[in-house]
Amino acid sequence: MKLLRLVPIVGLLFLAGCSGTNPLIEFKDRVSNAYSVLTEAKVSREAVVLARTTFDAAEVTATNYLRLQRCTPMNRPVCREAKYTQPIEVWILKGRDARNRLTLFMKQHPNELGPKGVYDALVEATRGIRSIVGDQ
Amino acid sequence: MENILRSILNLLVEITPVVKEAGIVAKIIQTLVDITPVVIKEAKDLAPLIKQAVSVLKGNTVTDEQLAQLDALEAQIDAEFDSAVAKAEEDDKAG
């Protein structure tokens, strides 16, 4: 039985010798590439642009929210709560940092996929902003 | 913000038919006057971003020209936010 298991491997090695390429090495490379795609988790240029656009839209909404009059008992509900100014600013700065890092990466590596960790940070910041201004 | 606007509109739809008092009608109209510029501004501000997102979702390849436009738009959005947050902080301190 053990001998039978070796047959395909030997066959591949034989074919490799005939064609000038080594299918075992090719296969190993393919597995290695697939593994690195899974573990390094990259995102496409289009996904990055969408994440940037979504964050930008949240920043616009946050800007319009901050431009409202501060809430008083007389002007509710079209007003802004002073307690949200700082949290909004924190999320915007975090999001901008991630967005600018992704943008720079894409400029420096135009044909590569973007880093997933930074992408996730951008998505998280967008959610953070939306959780404040979206619920008001 | 969207929730506020949705709640106000729902409330108006419900109470408008039963409201007879002139003072309340005036207040409703004033609320509508207050929210209209906010809604229009938000829609105008978001229009170029929505256009960009739709283009990407349609499966179009992102061109270098579109990226340059997005860079310029982001610089503008950042500057607008910085100005708004500075004013809000000043207002909060005066508070």
Short mmCIF file of C-alpha atoms in Angstrom, two decimals:
data_model
loop_
_atom_site.label_atom_id
_atom_site.label_comp_id
_atom_site.label_asym_id
_atom_site.label_seq_id
_atom_site.Cartn_x
_atom_site.Cartn_y
_atom_site.Cartn_z
CA MET A 1 0.00 0.00 0.00
CA LYS A 2 2.79 2.37 0.95
CA LEU A 3 4.33 1.73 -2.41
CA LEU A 4 1.08 2.64 -4.16
CA ARG A 5 1.01 5.99 -2.37
CA LEU A 6 4.43 6.80 -3.76
CA VAL A 7 3.35 6.19 -7.36
CA PRO A 8 1.77 9.63 -7.99
CA ILE A 9 4.74 11.39 -6.42
CA VAL A 10 7.24 9.45 -8.46
CA GLY A 11 5.09 10.07 -11.53
CA LEU A 12 5.09 13.79 -10.90
CA LEU A 13 8.84 13.79 -10.41
CA PHE A 14 9.22 11.86 -13.65
CA LEU A 15 7.00 14.34 -15.51
CA ALA A 16 8.94 17.20 -13.98
CA GLY A 17 12.14 15.77 -15.31
CA CYS A 18 10.57 15.52 -18.79
CA SER A 19 9.02 18.98 -18.99
CA GLY A 20 11.79 20.96 -17.34
CA THR A 21 9.51 22.23 -14.53
CA ASN A 22 8.89 20.60 -11.20
CA PRO A 23 5.16 20.24 -10.48
CA LEU A 24 5.88 19.46 -6.84
CA ILE A 25 7.66 22.77 -6.43
CA GLU A 26 4.89 24.53 -8.37
CA PHE A 27 2.27 22.91 -6.15
CA LYS A 28 4.22 23.84 -3.03
CA ASP A 29 4.46 27.43 -4.28
CA ARG A 30 0.74 27.53 -4.96
CA VAL A 31 -0.05 26.21 -1.47
CA SER A 32 2.41 28.65 0.00
CA ASN A 33 0.82 31.56 -1.92
CA ALA A 34 -2.69 30.51 -0.87
CA TYR A 35 -1.50 30.23 2.74
CA SER A 36 0.07 33.68 2.70
CA VAL A 37 -3.09 35.18 1.15
CA LEU A 38 -5.12 33.63 3.97
CA THR A 39 -2.78 34.52 6.79
CA GLU A 40 -1.70 37.99 5.68
CA ALA A 41 -5.30 38.77 4.65
CA LYS A 42 -5.07 41.50 2.05
CA VAL A 43 -7.84 43.61 0.53
CA SER A 44 -8.42 44.78 -3.03
CA ARG A 45 -7.92 48.31 -4.34
CA GLU A 46 -11.70 48.61 -4.90
CA ALA A 47 -12.47 47.52 -1.31
CA VAL A 48 -10.03 50.14 -0.04
CA VAL A 49 -11.67 52.88 -2.13
CA LEU A 50 -15.11 51.84 -0.85
CA ALA A 51 -13.89 51.85 2.77
CA ARG A 52 -12.30 55.29 2.24
CA THR A 53 -15.52 56.62 0.69
CA THR A 54 -17.66 55.22 3.51
CA PHE A 55 -15.37 56.75 6.12
CA ASP A 56 -15.41 60.09 4.26
CA ALA A 57 -19.22 60.03 4.23
CA ALA A 58 -19.23 59.42 8.00
CA GLU A 59 -16.78 62.33 8.43
CA VAL A 60 -19.13 64.60 6.43
CA THR A 61 -22.08 63.57 8.63
CA ALA A 62 -19.96 64.18 11.75
CA THR A 63 -19.00 67.63 10.43
CA ASN A 64 -22.63 68.55 9.81
CA TYR A 65 -23.54 67.26 13.28
CA LEU A 66 -20.85 69.39 14.94
CA ARG A 67 -22.12 72.45 13.07
CA LEU A 68 -25.52 72.20 14.74
CA GLN A 69 -26.32 74.48 17.67
CA ARG A 70 -25.39 73.04 21.06
CA CYS A 71 -28.45 71.44 22.71
CA THR A 72 -30.49 73.52 25.12
CA PRO A 73 -33.93 72.71 26.50
CA MET A 74 -35.37 75.01 23.81
CA ASN A 75 -33.77 73.77 20.60
CA ARG A 76 -34.15 69.98 20.76
CA PRO A 77 -34.02 67.73 18.80
CA VAL A 78 -32.14 69.47 15.95
CA CYS A 79 -29.01 70.17 17.98
CA ARG A 80 -25.72 68.58 19.03
CA GLU A 81 -24.75 67.17 22.41
CA ALA A 82 -21.49 68.69 23.72
CA LYS A 83 -20.51 65.34 25.30
CA TYR A 84 -20.06 63.82 21.83
CA THR A 85 -17.52 66.35 20.50
CA GLN A 86 -14.46 64.56 21.92
CA PRO A 87 -15.48 60.96 21.05
CA ILE A 88 -16.28 62.02 17.47
CA GLU A 89 -12.89 63.71 17.15
CA VAL A 90 -11.07 60.63 18.49
CA TRP A 91 -12.77 58.31 15.95
CA ILE A 92 -12.14 60.75 13.10
CA LEU A 93 -8.43 60.98 13.90
CA LYS A 94 -8.12 57.19 14.17
CA GLY A 95 -9.97 56.73 10.89
CA ARG A 96 -7.93 59.36 9.10
CA ASP A 97 -4.72 57.73 10.23
CA ALA A 98 -5.84 54.34 8.84
CA ARG A 99 -7.23 55.91 5.65
CA ASN A 100 -4.02 57.85 4.97
CA ARG A 101 -1.86 54.78 5.63
CA LEU A 102 -3.96 52.72 3.21
CA THR A 103 -3.84 55.49 0.61
CA LEU A 104 -0.07 55.77 0.90
CA PHE A 105 0.34 51.99 0.66
CA MET A 106 -1.78 51.87 -2.50
CA LYS A 107 0.26 54.68 -4.06
CA GLN A 108 3.56 53.01 -3.24
CA HIS A 109 2.34 49.54 -4.28
CA PRO A 110 -0.16 50.14 -7.09
CA ASN A 111 -0.41 46.50 -8.14
CA GLU A 112 -0.59 44.97 -4.68
CA LEU A 113 -3.44 44.27 -2.30
CA GLY A 114 -3.79 46.47 0.79
CA PRO A 115 -3.08 45.37 4.38
CA LYS A 116 -6.21 43.99 6.06
CA GLY A 117 -5.29 45.19 9.57
CA VAL A 118 -5.25 48.85 8.53
CA TYR A 119 -8.41 48.31 6.48
CA ASP A 120 -10.13 46.89 9.58
CA ALA A 121 -9.02 49.91 11.63
CA LEU A 122 -10.64 52.17 9.03
CA VAL A 123 -13.89 50.19 9.06
CA GLU A 124 -13.89 50.22 12.89
CA ALA A 125 -13.47 54.01 12.96
CA THR A 126 -16.36 54.42 10.51
CA ARG A 127 -18.54 52.25 12.75
CA GLY A 128 -17.44 54.28 15.78
CA ILE A 129 -18.49 57.56 14.15
CA ARG A 130 -21.78 56.08 12.95
CA SER A 131 -22.53 54.73 16.43
CA ILE A 132 -22.43 58.33 17.70
CA VAL A 133 -23.83 60.50 14.91
CA GLY A 134 -26.03 57.80 13.38
CA ASP A 135 -27.94 57.29 16.62
CA GLN A 136 -28.58 60.96 17.32
CA MET B 1 -28.82 62.31 12.72
CA GLU B 2 -30.80 60.16 10.29
CA ASN B 3 -32.76 58.82 13.26
CA ILE B 4 -33.69 62.32 14.43
CA LEU B 5 -34.92 63.27 10.98
CA ARG B 6 -36.85 60.03 10.54
CA SER B 7 -38.46 60.41 13.99
CA ILE B 8 -39.45 64.01 13.31
CA LEU B 9 -40.99 63.17 9.95
CA ASN B 10 -42.88 60.18 11.39
CA LEU B 11 -44.15 62.32 14.24
CA LEU B 12 -45.29 65.06 11.88
CA VAL B 13 -47.15 62.60 9.68
CA GLU B 14 -48.94 61.25 12.76
CA ILE B 15 -49.83 64.48 14.53
CA THR B 16 -50.46 66.91 11.68
CA PRO B 17 -54.03 65.71 10.92
CA VAL B 18 -55.13 66.16 14.55
CA VAL B 19 -53.37 69.44 15.29
CA LYS B 20 -55.68 72.44 15.28
CA GLU B 21 -53.91 74.91 17.56
CA ALA B 22 -52.15 77.70 15.67
CA GLY B 23 -49.17 77.79 18.08
CA ILE B 24 -48.39 74.11 17.57
CA VAL B 25 -48.74 74.42 13.79
CA ALA B 26 -46.27 77.32 13.86
CA LYS B 27 -43.84 75.23 15.90
CA ILE B 28 -44.12 72.31 13.46
CA ILE B 29 -43.45 74.64 10.55
CA GLN B 30 -40.45 76.10 12.39
CA THR B 31 -39.05 72.60 12.98
CA LEU B 32 -39.41 71.83 9.29
CA VAL B 33 -37.67 75.09 8.44
CA ASP B 34 -34.85 74.12 10.84
CA ILE B 35 -34.29 70.62 9.50
CA THR B 36 -34.60 71.37 5.77
CA PRO B 37 -31.17 73.04 5.34
CA VAL B 38 -29.55 70.24 7.35
CA VAL B 39 -31.10 67.59 5.10
CA ILE B 40 -30.24 69.46 1.89
CA LYS B 41 -26.67 70.13 3.02
CA GLU B 42 -26.14 66.51 4.02
CA ALA B 43 -27.49 65.28 0.67
CA LYS B 44 -25.30 67.71 -1.29
CA ASP B 45 -22.20 66.88 0.72
CA LEU B 46 -22.66 63.14 0.33
CA ALA B 47 -23.51 63.19 -3.39
CA PRO B 48 -19.91 62.95 -4.77
CA LEU B 49 -19.05 60.18 -2.30
CA ILE B 50 -22.14 58.17 -3.21
CA LYS B 51 -21.28 58.61 -6.91
CA GLN B 52 -17.79 57.27 -6.24
CA ALA B 53 -19.11 54.29 -4.28
CA VAL B 54 -21.67 53.43 -6.97
CA SER B 55 -18.95 53.51 -9.60
CA VAL B 56 -16.84 51.03 -7.62
CA LEU B 57 -19.83 48.80 -6.86
CA LYS B 58 -20.71 48.64 -10.55
CA GLY B 59 -17.45 46.81 -11.00
CA ASN B 60 -15.63 49.64 -12.71
CA THR B 61 -11.90 49.72 -12.22
CA VAL B 62 -10.76 52.62 -10.10
CA THR B 63 -8.78 54.99 -12.30
CA ASP B 64 -5.85 57.15 -11.21
CA GLU B 65 -7.94 60.20 -12.04
CA GLN B 66 -10.71 59.05 -9.67
CA LEU B 67 -8.13 58.45 -6.95
CA ALA B 68 -6.74 61.95 -7.43
CA GLN B 69 -10.29 63.35 -7.16
CA LEU B 70 -10.84 61.34 -3.98
CA ASP B 71 -7.57 62.67 -2.51
CA ALA B 72 -8.67 66.26 -3.22
CA LEU B 73 -12.16 65.61 -1.82
CA GLU B 74 -10.69 64.09 1.35
CA ALA B 75 -8.43 67.11 1.91
CA GLN B 76 -11.53 69.30 1.68
CA ILE B 77 -13.59 67.03 3.98
CA ASP B 78 -10.76 66.96 6.57
CA ALA B 79 -10.42 70.75 6.51
CA GLU B 80 -14.20 71.19 6.95
CA PHE B 81 -14.22 68.77 9.89
CA ASP B 82 -11.23 70.48 11.55
CA SER B 83 -12.96 73.82 11.30
CA ALA B 84 -16.26 72.43 12.66
CA VAL B 85 -14.65 70.60 15.58
CA ALA B 86 -12.58 73.67 16.54
CA LYS B 87 -15.74 75.80 16.64
CA ALA B 88 -17.68 73.13 18.55
CA GLU B 89 -14.89 72.83 21.15
CA GLU B 90 -14.77 76.57 21.56
CA ASP B 91 -18.55 76.63 21.98
CA ASP B 92 -18.44 73.71 24.47
CA LYS B 93 -15.85 75.55 26.60
CA ALA B 94 -17.89 78.74 26.57
CA GLY B 95 -20.75 76.59 27.59
#
